[in-house]
Short mmCIF file of C-alpha atoms in Angstrom, two decimals:
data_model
loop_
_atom_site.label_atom_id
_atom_site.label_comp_id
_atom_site.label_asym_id
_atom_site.label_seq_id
_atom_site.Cartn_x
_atom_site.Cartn_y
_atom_site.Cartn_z
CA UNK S 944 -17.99 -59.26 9.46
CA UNK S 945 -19.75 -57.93 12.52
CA UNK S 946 -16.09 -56.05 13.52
CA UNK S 947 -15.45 -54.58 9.97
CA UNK S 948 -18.95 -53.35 9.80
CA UNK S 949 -18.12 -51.53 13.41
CA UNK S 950 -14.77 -50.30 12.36
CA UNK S 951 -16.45 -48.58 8.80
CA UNK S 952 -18.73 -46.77 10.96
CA UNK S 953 -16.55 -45.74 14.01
CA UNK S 954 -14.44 -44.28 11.65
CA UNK S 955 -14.07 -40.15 11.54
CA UNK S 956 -14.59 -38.69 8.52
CA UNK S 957 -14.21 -35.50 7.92
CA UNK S 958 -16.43 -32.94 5.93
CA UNK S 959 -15.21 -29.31 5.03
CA UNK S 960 -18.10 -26.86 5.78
CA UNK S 961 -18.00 -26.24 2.04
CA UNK S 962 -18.73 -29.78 1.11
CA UNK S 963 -21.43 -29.90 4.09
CA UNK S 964 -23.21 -27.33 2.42
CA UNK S 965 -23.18 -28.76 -1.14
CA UNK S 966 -24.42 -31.84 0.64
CA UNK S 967 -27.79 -30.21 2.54
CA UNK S 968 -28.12 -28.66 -1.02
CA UNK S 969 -28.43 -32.35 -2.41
CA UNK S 970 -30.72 -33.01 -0.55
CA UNK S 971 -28.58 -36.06 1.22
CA UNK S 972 -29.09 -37.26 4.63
CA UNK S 973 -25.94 -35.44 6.20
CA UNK S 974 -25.43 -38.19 9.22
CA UNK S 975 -25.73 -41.40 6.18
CA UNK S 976 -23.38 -39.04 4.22
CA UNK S 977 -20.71 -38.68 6.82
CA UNK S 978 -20.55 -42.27 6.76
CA UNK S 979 -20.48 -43.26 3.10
CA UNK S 980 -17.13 -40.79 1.99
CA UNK S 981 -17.15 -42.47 -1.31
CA UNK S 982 -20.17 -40.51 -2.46
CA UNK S 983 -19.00 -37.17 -1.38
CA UNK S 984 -18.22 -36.08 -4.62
CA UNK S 985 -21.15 -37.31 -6.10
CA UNK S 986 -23.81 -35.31 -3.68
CA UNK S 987 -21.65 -32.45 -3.54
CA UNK S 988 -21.53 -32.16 -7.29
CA UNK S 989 -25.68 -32.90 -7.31
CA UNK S 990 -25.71 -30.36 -4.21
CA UNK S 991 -23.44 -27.28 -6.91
CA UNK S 992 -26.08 -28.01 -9.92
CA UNK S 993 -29.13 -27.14 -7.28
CA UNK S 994 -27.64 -24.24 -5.61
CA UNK S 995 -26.34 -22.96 -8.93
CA UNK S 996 -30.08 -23.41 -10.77
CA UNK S 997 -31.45 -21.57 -7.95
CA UNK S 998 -29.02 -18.40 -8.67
CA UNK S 999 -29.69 -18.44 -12.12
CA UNK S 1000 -34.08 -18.77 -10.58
CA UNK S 1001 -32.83 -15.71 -8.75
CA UNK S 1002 -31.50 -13.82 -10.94
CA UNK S 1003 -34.07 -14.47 -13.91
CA UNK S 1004 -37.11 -13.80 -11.55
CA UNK S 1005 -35.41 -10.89 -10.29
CA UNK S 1006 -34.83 -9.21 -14.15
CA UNK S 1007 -38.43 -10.46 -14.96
CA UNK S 1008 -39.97 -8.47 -11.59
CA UNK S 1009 -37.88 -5.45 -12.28
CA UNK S 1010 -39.34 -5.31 -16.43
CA UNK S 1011 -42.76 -5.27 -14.55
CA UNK S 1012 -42.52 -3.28 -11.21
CA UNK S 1013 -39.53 -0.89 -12.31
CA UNK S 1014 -38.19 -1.13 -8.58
CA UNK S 1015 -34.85 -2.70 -7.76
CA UNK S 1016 -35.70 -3.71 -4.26
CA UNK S 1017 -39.09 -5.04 -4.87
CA UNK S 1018 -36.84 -7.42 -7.70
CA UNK S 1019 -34.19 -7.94 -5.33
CA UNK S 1020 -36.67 -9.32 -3.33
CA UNK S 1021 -38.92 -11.44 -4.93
CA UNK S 1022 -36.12 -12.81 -7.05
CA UNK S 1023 -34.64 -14.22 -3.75
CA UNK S 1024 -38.04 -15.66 -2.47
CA UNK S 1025 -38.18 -17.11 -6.22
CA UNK S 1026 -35.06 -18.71 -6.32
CA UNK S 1027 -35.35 -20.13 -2.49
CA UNK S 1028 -38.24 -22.00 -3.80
CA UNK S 1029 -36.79 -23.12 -6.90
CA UNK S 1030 -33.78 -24.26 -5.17
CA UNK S 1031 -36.49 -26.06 -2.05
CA UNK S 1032 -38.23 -27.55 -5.46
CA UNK S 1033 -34.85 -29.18 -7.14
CA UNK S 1034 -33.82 -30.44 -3.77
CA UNK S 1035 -36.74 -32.25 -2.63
CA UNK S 1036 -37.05 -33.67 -5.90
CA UNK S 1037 -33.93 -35.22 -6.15
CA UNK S 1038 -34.13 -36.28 -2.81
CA UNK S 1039 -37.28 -37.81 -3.55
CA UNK S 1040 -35.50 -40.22 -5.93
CA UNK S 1041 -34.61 -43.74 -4.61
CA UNK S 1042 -32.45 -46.07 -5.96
CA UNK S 1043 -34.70 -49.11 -4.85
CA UNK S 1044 -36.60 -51.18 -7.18
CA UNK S 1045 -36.16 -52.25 -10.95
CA UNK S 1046 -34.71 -50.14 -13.23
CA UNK S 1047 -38.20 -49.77 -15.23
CA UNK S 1048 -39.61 -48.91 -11.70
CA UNK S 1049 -37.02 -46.10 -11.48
CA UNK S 1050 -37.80 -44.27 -14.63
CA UNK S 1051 -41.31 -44.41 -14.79
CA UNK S 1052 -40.80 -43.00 -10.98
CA UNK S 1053 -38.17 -40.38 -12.46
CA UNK S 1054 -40.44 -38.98 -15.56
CA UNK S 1055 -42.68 -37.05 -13.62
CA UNK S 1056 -40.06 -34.97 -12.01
CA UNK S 1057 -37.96 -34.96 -15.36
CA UNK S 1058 -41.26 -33.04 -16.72
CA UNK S 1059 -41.51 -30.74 -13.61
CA UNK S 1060 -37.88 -29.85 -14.25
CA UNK S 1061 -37.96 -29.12 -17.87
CA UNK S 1062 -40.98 -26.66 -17.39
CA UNK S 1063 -38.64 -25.31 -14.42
CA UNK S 1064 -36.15 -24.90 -17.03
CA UNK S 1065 -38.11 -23.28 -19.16
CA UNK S 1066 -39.30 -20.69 -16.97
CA UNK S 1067 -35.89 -19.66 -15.53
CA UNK S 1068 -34.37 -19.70 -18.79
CA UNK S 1069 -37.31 -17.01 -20.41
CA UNK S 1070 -35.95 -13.81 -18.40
CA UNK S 1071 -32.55 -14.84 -18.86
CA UNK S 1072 -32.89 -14.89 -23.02
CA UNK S 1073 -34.66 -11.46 -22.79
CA UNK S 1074 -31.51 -10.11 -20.88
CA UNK S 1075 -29.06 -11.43 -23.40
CA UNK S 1076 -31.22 -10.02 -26.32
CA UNK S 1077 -32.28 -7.19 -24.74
CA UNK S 1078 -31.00 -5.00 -27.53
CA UNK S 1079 -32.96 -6.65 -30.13
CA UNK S 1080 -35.60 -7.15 -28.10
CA UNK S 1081 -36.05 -3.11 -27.39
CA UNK S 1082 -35.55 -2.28 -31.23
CA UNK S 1083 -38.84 -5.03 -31.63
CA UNK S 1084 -40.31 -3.38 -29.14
CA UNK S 1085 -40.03 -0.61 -31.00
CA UNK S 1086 -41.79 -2.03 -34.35
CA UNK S 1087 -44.30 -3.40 -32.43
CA UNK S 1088 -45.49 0.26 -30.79
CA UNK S 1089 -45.16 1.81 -34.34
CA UNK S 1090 -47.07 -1.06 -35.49
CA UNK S 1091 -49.79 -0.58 -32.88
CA UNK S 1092 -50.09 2.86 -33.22
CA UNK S 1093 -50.87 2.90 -37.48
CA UNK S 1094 -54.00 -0.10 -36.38
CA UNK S 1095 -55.15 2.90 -33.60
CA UNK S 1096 -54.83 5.12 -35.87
CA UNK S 1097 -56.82 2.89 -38.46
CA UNK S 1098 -59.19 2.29 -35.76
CA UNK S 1099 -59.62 6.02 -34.90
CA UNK S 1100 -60.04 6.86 -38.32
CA UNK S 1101 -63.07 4.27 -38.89
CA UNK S 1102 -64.55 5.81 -35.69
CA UNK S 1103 -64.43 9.39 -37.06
CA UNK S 1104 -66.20 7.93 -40.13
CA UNK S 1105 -68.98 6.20 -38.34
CA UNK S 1106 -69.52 9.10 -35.91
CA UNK S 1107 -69.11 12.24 -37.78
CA UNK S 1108 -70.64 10.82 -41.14
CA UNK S 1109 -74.06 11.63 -40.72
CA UNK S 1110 -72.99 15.27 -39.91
CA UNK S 1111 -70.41 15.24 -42.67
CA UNK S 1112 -73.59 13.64 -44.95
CA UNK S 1113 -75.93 16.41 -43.70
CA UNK S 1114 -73.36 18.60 -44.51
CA UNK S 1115 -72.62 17.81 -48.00
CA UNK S 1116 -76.04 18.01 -48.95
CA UNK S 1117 -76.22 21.36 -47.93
CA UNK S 1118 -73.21 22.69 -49.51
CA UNK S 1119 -74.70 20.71 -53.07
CA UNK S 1120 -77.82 22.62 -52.84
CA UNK S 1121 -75.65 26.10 -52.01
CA UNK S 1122 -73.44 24.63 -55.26
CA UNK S 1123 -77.24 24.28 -56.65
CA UNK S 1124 -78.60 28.10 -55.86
CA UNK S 1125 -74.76 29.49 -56.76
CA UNK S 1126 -74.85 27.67 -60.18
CA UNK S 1127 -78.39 29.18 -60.90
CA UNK S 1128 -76.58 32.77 -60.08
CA UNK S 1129 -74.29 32.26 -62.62
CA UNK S 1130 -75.86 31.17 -65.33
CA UNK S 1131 -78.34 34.00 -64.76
CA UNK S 1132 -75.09 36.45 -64.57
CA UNK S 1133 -73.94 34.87 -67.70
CA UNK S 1134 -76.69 35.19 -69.83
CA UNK S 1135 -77.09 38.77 -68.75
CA UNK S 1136 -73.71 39.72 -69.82
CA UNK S 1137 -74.36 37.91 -73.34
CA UNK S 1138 -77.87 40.10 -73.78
CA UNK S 1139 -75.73 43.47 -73.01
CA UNK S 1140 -73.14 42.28 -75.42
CA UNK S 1141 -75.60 41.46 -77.92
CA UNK S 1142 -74.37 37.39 -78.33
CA UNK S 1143 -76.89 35.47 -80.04
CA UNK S 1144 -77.93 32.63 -78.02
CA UNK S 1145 -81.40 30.58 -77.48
CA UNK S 1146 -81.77 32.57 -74.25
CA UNK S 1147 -80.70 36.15 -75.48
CA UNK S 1148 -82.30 38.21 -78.04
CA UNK S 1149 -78.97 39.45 -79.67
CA UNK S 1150 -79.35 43.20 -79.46
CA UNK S 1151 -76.84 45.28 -78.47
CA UNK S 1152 -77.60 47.67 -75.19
CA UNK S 1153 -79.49 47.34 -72.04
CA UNK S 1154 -82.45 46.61 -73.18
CA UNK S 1155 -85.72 45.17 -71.90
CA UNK S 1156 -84.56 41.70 -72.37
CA UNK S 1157 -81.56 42.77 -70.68
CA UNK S 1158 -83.52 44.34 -67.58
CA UNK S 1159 -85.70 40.94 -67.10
CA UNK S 1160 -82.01 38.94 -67.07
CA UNK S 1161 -80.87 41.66 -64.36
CA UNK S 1162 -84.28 41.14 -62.41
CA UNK S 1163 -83.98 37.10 -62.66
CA UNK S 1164 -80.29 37.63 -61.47
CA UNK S 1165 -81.27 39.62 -58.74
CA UNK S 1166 -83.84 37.16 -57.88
CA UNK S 1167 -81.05 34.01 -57.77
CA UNK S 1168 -79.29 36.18 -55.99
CA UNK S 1169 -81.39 36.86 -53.29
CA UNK S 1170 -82.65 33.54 -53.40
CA UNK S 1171 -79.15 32.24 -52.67
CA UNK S 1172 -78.29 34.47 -50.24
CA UNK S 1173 -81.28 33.73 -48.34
CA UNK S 1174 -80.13 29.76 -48.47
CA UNK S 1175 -77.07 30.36 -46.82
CA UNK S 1176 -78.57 32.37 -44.30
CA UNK S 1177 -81.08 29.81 -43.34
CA UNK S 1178 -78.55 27.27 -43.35
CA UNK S 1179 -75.65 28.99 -41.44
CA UNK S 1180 -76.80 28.41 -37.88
CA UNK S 1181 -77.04 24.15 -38.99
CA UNK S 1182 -73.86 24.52 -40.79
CA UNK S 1183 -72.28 25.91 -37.51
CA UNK S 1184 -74.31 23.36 -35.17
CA UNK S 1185 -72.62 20.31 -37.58
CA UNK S 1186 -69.19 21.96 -37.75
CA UNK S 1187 -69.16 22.00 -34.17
CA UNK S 1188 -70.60 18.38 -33.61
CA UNK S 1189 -67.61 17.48 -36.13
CA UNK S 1190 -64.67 19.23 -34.58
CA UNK S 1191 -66.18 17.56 -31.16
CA UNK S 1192 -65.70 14.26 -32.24
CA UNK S 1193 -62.44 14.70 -33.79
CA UNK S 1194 -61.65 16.33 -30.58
CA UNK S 1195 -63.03 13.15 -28.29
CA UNK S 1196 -60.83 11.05 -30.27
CA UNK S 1197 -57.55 12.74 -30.53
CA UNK S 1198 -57.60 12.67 -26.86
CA UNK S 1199 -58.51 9.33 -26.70
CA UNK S 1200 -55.66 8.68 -29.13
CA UNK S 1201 -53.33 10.72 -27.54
CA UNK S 1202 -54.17 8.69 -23.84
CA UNK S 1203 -54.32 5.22 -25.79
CA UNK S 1204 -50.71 6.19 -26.98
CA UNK S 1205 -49.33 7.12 -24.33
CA UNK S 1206 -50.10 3.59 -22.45
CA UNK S 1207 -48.50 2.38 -26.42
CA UNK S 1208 -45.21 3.92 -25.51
CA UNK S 1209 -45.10 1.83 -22.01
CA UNK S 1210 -45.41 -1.24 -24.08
CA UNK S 1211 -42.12 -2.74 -22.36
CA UNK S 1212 -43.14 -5.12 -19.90
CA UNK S 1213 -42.50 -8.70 -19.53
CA UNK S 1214 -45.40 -10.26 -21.75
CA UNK S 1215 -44.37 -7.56 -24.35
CA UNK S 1216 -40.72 -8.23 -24.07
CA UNK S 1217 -41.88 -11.84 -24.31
CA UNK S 1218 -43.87 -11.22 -27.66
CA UNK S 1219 -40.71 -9.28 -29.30
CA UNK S 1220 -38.21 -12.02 -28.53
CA UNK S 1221 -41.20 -14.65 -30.39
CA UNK S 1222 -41.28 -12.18 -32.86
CA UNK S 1223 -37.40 -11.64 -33.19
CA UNK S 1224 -37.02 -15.52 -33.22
CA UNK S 1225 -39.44 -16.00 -36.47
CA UNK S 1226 -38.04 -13.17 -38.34
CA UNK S 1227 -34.03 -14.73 -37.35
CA UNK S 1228 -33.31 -17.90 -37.66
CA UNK S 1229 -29.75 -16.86 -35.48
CA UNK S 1230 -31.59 -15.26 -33.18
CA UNK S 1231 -34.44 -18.38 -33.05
CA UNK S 1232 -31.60 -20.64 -32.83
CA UNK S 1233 -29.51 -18.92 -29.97
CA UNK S 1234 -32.87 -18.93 -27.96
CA UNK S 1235 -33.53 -22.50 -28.14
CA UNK S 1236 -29.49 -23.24 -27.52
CA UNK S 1237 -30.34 -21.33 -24.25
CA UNK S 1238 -33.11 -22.57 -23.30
CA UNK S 1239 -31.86 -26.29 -23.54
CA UNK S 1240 -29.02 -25.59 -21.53
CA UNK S 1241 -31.20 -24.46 -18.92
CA UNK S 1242 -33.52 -27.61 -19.30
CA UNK S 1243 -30.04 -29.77 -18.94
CA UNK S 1244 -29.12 -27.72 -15.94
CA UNK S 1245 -32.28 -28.52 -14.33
CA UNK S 1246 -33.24 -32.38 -14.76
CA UNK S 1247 -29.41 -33.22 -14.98
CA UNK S 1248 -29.13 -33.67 -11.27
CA UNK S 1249 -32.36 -36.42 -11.72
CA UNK S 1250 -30.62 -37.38 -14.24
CA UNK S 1251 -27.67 -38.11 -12.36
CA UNK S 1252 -29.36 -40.24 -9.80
CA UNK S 1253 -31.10 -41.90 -12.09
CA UNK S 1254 -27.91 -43.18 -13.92
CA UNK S 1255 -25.63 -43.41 -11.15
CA UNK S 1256 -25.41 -46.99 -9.55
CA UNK S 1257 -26.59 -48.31 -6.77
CA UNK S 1258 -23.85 -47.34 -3.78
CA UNK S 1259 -23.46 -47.18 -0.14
CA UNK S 1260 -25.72 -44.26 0.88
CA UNK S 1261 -28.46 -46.01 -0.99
CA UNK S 1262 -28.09 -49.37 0.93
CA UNK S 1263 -27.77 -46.83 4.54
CA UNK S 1264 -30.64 -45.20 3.55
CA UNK S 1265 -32.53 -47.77 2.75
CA UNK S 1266 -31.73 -50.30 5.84
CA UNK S 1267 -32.49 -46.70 8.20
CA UNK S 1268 -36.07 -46.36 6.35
CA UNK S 1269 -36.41 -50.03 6.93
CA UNK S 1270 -35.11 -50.08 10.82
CA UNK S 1271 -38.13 -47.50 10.79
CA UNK S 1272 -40.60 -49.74 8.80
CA UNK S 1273 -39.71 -52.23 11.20
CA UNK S 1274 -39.95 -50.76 14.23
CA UNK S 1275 -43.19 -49.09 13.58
CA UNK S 1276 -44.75 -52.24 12.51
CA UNK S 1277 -43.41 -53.75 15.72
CA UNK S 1278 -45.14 -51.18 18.01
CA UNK S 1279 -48.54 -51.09 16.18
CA UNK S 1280 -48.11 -54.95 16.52
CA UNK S 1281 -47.67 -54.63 20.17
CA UNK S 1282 -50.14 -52.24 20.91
CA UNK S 1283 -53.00 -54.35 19.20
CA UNK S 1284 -51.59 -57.26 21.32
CA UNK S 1285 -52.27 -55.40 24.52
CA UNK S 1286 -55.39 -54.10 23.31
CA UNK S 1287 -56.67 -57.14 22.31
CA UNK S 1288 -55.64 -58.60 25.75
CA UNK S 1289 -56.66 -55.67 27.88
CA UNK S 1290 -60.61 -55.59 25.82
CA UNK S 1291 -60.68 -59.89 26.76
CA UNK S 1292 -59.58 -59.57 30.45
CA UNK S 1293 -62.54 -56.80 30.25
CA UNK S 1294 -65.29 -59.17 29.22
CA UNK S 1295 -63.87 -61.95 31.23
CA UNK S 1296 -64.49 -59.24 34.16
CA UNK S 1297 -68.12 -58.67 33.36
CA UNK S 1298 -68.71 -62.65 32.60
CA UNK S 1299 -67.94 -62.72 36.28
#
């Protein structure tokens, strides 16, 4: 037994860099690995669904970063740093999955990380959808400005109310009692005419001719007159003071409109791209139903390689792996052992000392 143990692992096996690196992308011990050949395929596959999740992390964070800082470098860049620590994430936790224990051990040990990698899913997946709907998404994006500009416009238009309506008030109530003083002219003019014509009214006399009827009408008309015209003088320099306060406000909000609309049209960043595409998928079912098809192939991408451990059995990198982590165990148990031995003998030969 002893001399087919030593043959198995004197022999030389040999890894293709290619395979090496799918291995260290596992997250495999690369010196248990090069002794166990049989689960080559196995880590390397595990090893091409990490590296592969991290591109797609890379590439998503990268799209995501460029909707929000408009700069390809700056995207280039933290996409990369995003998708190195997606890919450092997925390694260590399939690496941190043992196949030790009872089955029941090894799920409820599993779940955690199944959770961590469906929100990991979800994340990288997001960016990704807006890309592939990015049409759609910009014609939303589109409705939703429009539809943001008619509520500031609402909004304006109730401000305008509540802050030129006293002048406006003021205002009317002036031109009424000009509408007052200018009704009183007229019907003075009016009944004038009808005594020169000679019409019979209960105000006019009936006679034909300018007569001294007619000269008290033109005297009272005169008067109304006056008295009008001295109105509207008196009120012209308020009537100028409240068009002015009116045409400022209107002014002091059409600016305000005009700079709250121009931040309207730059509606296009990430959590407004992320809005249309939750809009686009409750107004389309297609559209709803494409998203969530992509988004649970992302999940599957990410928490199939725990997956994969989980359901694979038991082989011969496990047992390696876990007689190395027990050699360890073992040895470090052995020299804390020793080391309280010698303690414990060096602390009696001191009291015997001082007995002495």
């Amino acid at each position: 037994m002893k001399k087919t143990q030593s043959i198995i692992n004197q022999t030389d096996y040999k890894i293709n860099w290619f395979q090496k690196f799918l291995m260290i992308c596992s997250g495999g011990n690369i010196h248990i690995l090069r002794k166990t050949p049989s689960e080559w395929n196995k880590f390397s596959g595990i090893g091409g669904i990490v590296l592969f999740t991290a591109v797609f992390a890379t590439l998503s964070a990268g799209y995501a970063m460029f909707t929000v800082f408009d700069n390809i470098w700056t995207s280039i860049g933290f996409g990369i740093l995003w998708g190195l620590m997606i890919f450092n994430l997925d390694r260590y936790i399939v690496s941190s999955i043992k196949k030790t224990g009872t089955w029941w051990n090894q799920i409820f040990m599993a779940i955690p990380r199944l959770i961590l990698a469906t929100f990991l899913g979800i994340i990288i997946s997001k960016p990704l959808e807006l890309k592939i709907f990015e049409k759609e998404v910009n014609k939303q994006l589109n409705t939703i400005i429009q539809r943001n500009k008619k509520v500031l416009q609402g909004e304006m238009n109730g401000r305008i109310l509540q802050q030129s309506g006293p002048f406006e008030t003021e205002k009317k109530q002036i031109s009424e009692k000009i509408a007052q003083y200018q009704k009183s002219y007229d019907s003075a003019s009016v009944e004038l005419e009808k005594e020169i014509l000679g019409t019979k009214t209960g105000l006019t006399s009936g006679k034909v001719g300018f007569g001294s009827n007619a000269k008290r009408k033109q005297e009272l008309k005169e008067q109304r007159r006056q008295d009008l015209e001295n109105y509207q003088k008196q009120v012209a320099p308020r009537l100028q003071y409240l068009d002015k306060e009116i045409s400022k406000v209107y002014t002091n909000l059409e600016t305000e409109r005009k700079s709250t609309e121009t931040f309207e049209d730059k509606f296009n960043g990430f959590a407004a791209r992320l809005q249309a595409l939750d809009e686009l998928g409750k107004n389309s079912a297609i559209i709803g139903l494409a998203a969530s098809f992509i988004m649970g192939l992302f999940i599957c991408l990410e928490i199939s390689p725990v997956l994969v451990k989980l359901i694979s059995h038991i082989g011969p990198y496990d047992h390696l792996l876990e007689k190395t982590e027990n050699d360890f165990r073992l040895y470090a148990k052995e020299k804390i052992e020793k080391g309280n031995a010698a303690t414990d003998f060096r602390i009696d030969d001191f009291k015997d000392k001082l007995k002495e």
